mmCIF file with all atom_site columns, C-alpha atoms in Angstrom:
data_model
loop_
_atom_site.group_PDB
_atom_site.id
_atom_site.type_symbol
_atom_site.label_atom_id
_atom_site.label_alt_id
_atom_site.label_comp_id
_atom_site.label_asym_id
_atom_site.label_entity_id
_atom_site.label_seq_id
_atom_site.pdbx_PDB_ins_code
_atom_site.Cartn_x
_atom_site.Cartn_y
_atom_site.Cartn_z
_atom_site.occupancy
_atom_site.B_iso_or_equiv
_atom_site.pdbx_formal_charge
_atom_site.auth_seq_id
_atom_site.auth_comp_id
_atom_site.auth_asym_id
_atom_site.auth_atom_id
_atom_site.pdbx_PDB_model_num
ATOM 1  C CA . MET A 1 1  ? 69.908 108.317 107.640 1.00 84.00 ? 8  MET A CA 1
ATOM 2  C CA . HIS A 1 2  ? 71.075 110.564 110.449 1.00 87.00 ? 9  HIS A CA 1
ATOM 3  C CA . PRO A 1 3  ? 68.559 113.345 111.274 1.00 89.00 ? 10 PRO A CA 1
ATOM 4  C CA . GLU A 1 4  ? 71.127 116.062 110.446 1.00 92.00 ? 11 GLU A CA 1
ATOM 5  C CA . GLN A 1 5  ? 72.189 114.550 107.115 1.00 93.00 ? 12 GLN A CA 1
ATOM 6  C CA . ALA A 1 6  ? 69.769 116.473 104.900 1.00 94.00 ? 13 ALA A CA 1
ATOM 7  C CA . THR A 1 7  ? 70.566 119.789 106.554 1.00 96.00 ? 14 THR A CA 1
ATOM 8  C CA . LEU A 1 8  ? 74.307 119.237 106.297 1.00 96.00 ? 15 LEU A CA 1
ATOM 9  C CA . ASP A 1 9  ? 74.003 118.082 102.673 1.00 96.00 ? 16 ASP A CA 1
ATOM 10 C CA . THR A 1 10 ? 72.317 121.410 101.919 1.00 96.00 ? 17 THR A CA 1
ATOM 11 C CA . VAL A 1 11 ? 75.012 123.350 103.767 1.00 97.00 ? 18 VAL A CA 1
ATOM 12 C CA . ALA A 1 12 ? 77.736 121.445 101.895 1.00 96.00 ? 19 ALA A CA 1
ATOM 13 C CA . ALA A 1 13 ? 76.127 122.249 98.542  1.00 96.00 ? 20 ALA A CA 1
ATOM 14 C CA . ALA A 1 14 ? 75.783 125.918 99.486  1.00 97.00 ? 21 ALA A CA 1
ATOM 15 C CA . THR A 1 15 ? 79.416 126.048 100.631 1.00 98.00 ? 22 THR A CA 1
ATOM 16 C CA . ASP A 1 16 ? 80.531 124.602 97.314  1.00 97.00 ? 23 ASP A CA 1
ATOM 17 C CA . GLU A 1 17 ? 78.476 127.182 95.403  1.00 98.00 ? 24 GLU A CA 1
ATOM 18 C CA . LEU A 1 18 ? 79.889 130.027 97.505  1.00 98.00 ? 25 LEU A CA 1
ATOM 19 C CA . ALA A 1 19 ? 83.448 128.837 96.942  1.00 98.00 ? 26 ALA A CA 1
ATOM 20 C CA . ARG A 1 20 ? 82.874 128.685 93.185  1.00 98.00 ? 27 ARG A CA 1
ATOM 21 C CA . ARG A 1 21 ? 81.393 132.188 93.096  1.00 98.00 ? 28 ARG A CA 1
ATOM 22 C CA . VAL A 1 22 ? 84.113 133.716 95.249  1.00 98.00 ? 29 VAL A CA 1
ATOM 23 C CA . GLY A 1 23 ? 86.785 131.950 93.180  1.00 98.00 ? 30 GLY A CA 1
ATOM 24 C CA . ALA A 1 24 ? 85.275 133.240 89.945  1.00 98.00 ? 31 ALA A CA 1
ATOM 25 C CA . ALA A 1 25 ? 85.245 136.795 91.304  1.00 98.00 ? 32 ALA A CA 1
ATOM 26 C CA . ALA A 1 26 ? 88.880 136.415 92.361  1.00 98.00 ? 33 ALA A CA 1
ATOM 27 C CA . VAL A 1 27 ? 89.870 135.225 88.892  1.00 97.00 ? 34 VAL A CA 1
ATOM 28 C CA . ARG A 1 28 ? 88.098 138.182 87.293  1.00 96.00 ? 35 ARG A CA 1
ATOM 29 C CA . LEU A 1 29 ? 89.985 140.616 89.544  1.00 97.00 ? 36 LEU A CA 1
ATOM 30 C CA . ASP A 1 30 ? 93.339 138.838 89.324  1.00 96.00 ? 37 ASP A CA 1
ATOM 31 C CA . GLY A 1 31 ? 95.887 140.936 87.477  1.00 92.00 ? 38 GLY A CA 1
ATOM 32 C CA . SER A 1 32 ? 93.803 144.102 87.706  1.00 93.00 ? 39 SER A CA 1
ATOM 33 C CA . ASP A 1 33 ? 94.196 147.195 89.853  1.00 93.00 ? 40 ASP A CA 1
ATOM 34 C CA . ASP A 1 34 ? 92.227 145.220 92.441  1.00 91.00 ? 41 ASP A CA 1
ATOM 35 C CA . GLN A 1 35 ? 94.947 142.568 92.861  1.00 93.00 ? 42 GLN A CA 1
ATOM 36 C CA . GLY A 1 36 ? 94.836 142.912 96.647  1.00 95.00 ? 43 GLY A CA 1
ATOM 37 C CA . ILE A 1 37 ? 91.127 142.209 96.687  1.00 97.00 ? 44 ILE A CA 1
ATOM 38 C CA . ALA A 1 38 ? 91.683 139.218 94.399  1.00 97.00 ? 45 ALA A CA 1
ATOM 39 C CA . ALA A 1 39 ? 94.279 137.838 96.817  1.00 97.00 ? 46 ALA A CA 1
ATOM 40 C CA . ASP A 1 40 ? 91.843 138.218 99.711  1.00 98.00 ? 47 ASP A CA 1
ATOM 41 C CA . LEU A 1 41 ? 89.115 136.496 97.713  1.00 98.00 ? 48 LEU A CA 1
ATOM 42 C CA . PHE A 1 42 ? 91.444 133.597 96.861  1.00 98.00 ? 49 PHE A CA 1
ATOM 43 C CA . GLU A 1 43 ? 92.049 133.218 100.610 1.00 98.00 ? 50 GLU A CA 1
ATOM 44 C CA . VAL A 1 44 ? 88.302 133.217 101.256 1.00 98.00 ? 51 VAL A CA 1
ATOM 45 C CA . GLU A 1 45 ? 87.893 130.566 98.560  1.00 98.00 ? 52 GLU A CA 1
ATOM 46 C CA . ARG A 1 46 ? 90.587 128.415 100.203 1.00 98.00 ? 53 ARG A CA 1
ATOM 47 C CA . SER A 1 47 ? 88.831 128.723 103.550 1.00 98.00 ? 54 SER A CA 1
ATOM 48 C CA . LEU A 1 48 ? 85.503 127.731 102.018 1.00 98.00 ? 55 LEU A CA 1
ATOM 49 C CA . ARG A 1 49 ? 87.141 124.722 100.330 1.00 98.00 ? 56 ARG A CA 1
ATOM 50 C CA . ALA A 1 50 ? 88.611 123.682 103.684 1.00 98.00 ? 57 ALA A CA 1
ATOM 51 C CA . ALA A 1 51 ? 85.157 123.955 105.236 1.00 97.00 ? 58 ALA A CA 1
ATOM 52 C CA . GLN A 1 52 ? 83.764 121.905 102.354 1.00 97.00 ? 59 GLN A CA 1
ATOM 53 C CA . ARG A 1 53 ? 86.317 119.147 102.944 1.00 97.00 ? 60 ARG A CA 1
ATOM 54 C CA . ARG A 1 54 ? 85.488 119.086 106.657 1.00 97.00 ? 61 ARG A CA 1
ATOM 55 C CA . LEU A 1 55 ? 81.750 118.914 105.946 1.00 97.00 ? 62 LEU A CA 1
ATOM 56 C CA . ASP A 1 56 ? 82.336 116.082 103.495 1.00 96.00 ? 63 ASP A CA 1
ATOM 57 C CA . LYS A 1 57 ? 84.273 114.229 106.189 1.00 97.00 ? 64 LYS A CA 1
ATOM 58 C CA . VAL A 1 58 ? 81.439 114.702 108.672 1.00 96.00 ? 65 VAL A CA 1
ATOM 59 C CA . LEU A 1 59 ? 78.874 113.556 106.120 1.00 96.00 ? 66 LEU A CA 1
ATOM 60 C CA . ARG A 1 60 ? 80.876 110.407 105.393 1.00 95.00 ? 67 ARG A CA 1
ATOM 61 C CA . ARG A 1 61 ? 80.984 109.653 109.126 1.00 95.00 ? 68 ARG A CA 1
ATOM 62 C CA . LEU A 1 62 ? 77.242 110.202 109.462 1.00 93.00 ? 69 LEU A CA 1
ATOM 63 C CA . SER A 1 63 ? 76.413 107.911 106.558 1.00 90.00 ? 70 SER A CA 1
ATOM 64 C CA . GLY A 1 64 ? 78.975 105.258 107.467 1.00 81.00 ? 71 GLY A CA 1
#
């Protein structure tokens, strides 16, 4: 196992949790008076998901 694997596994799990929480908040605000905030939160969620995909790619390379 690569020395950074455990740390990056933890970061990947945290990123996934953050994306889920931000996405849930966006869904709750979607269609409300806070529609603009919901749109911003959906963008944050997309960015976190992109980071998650990149981390997953790195982790596959480290373990391969």
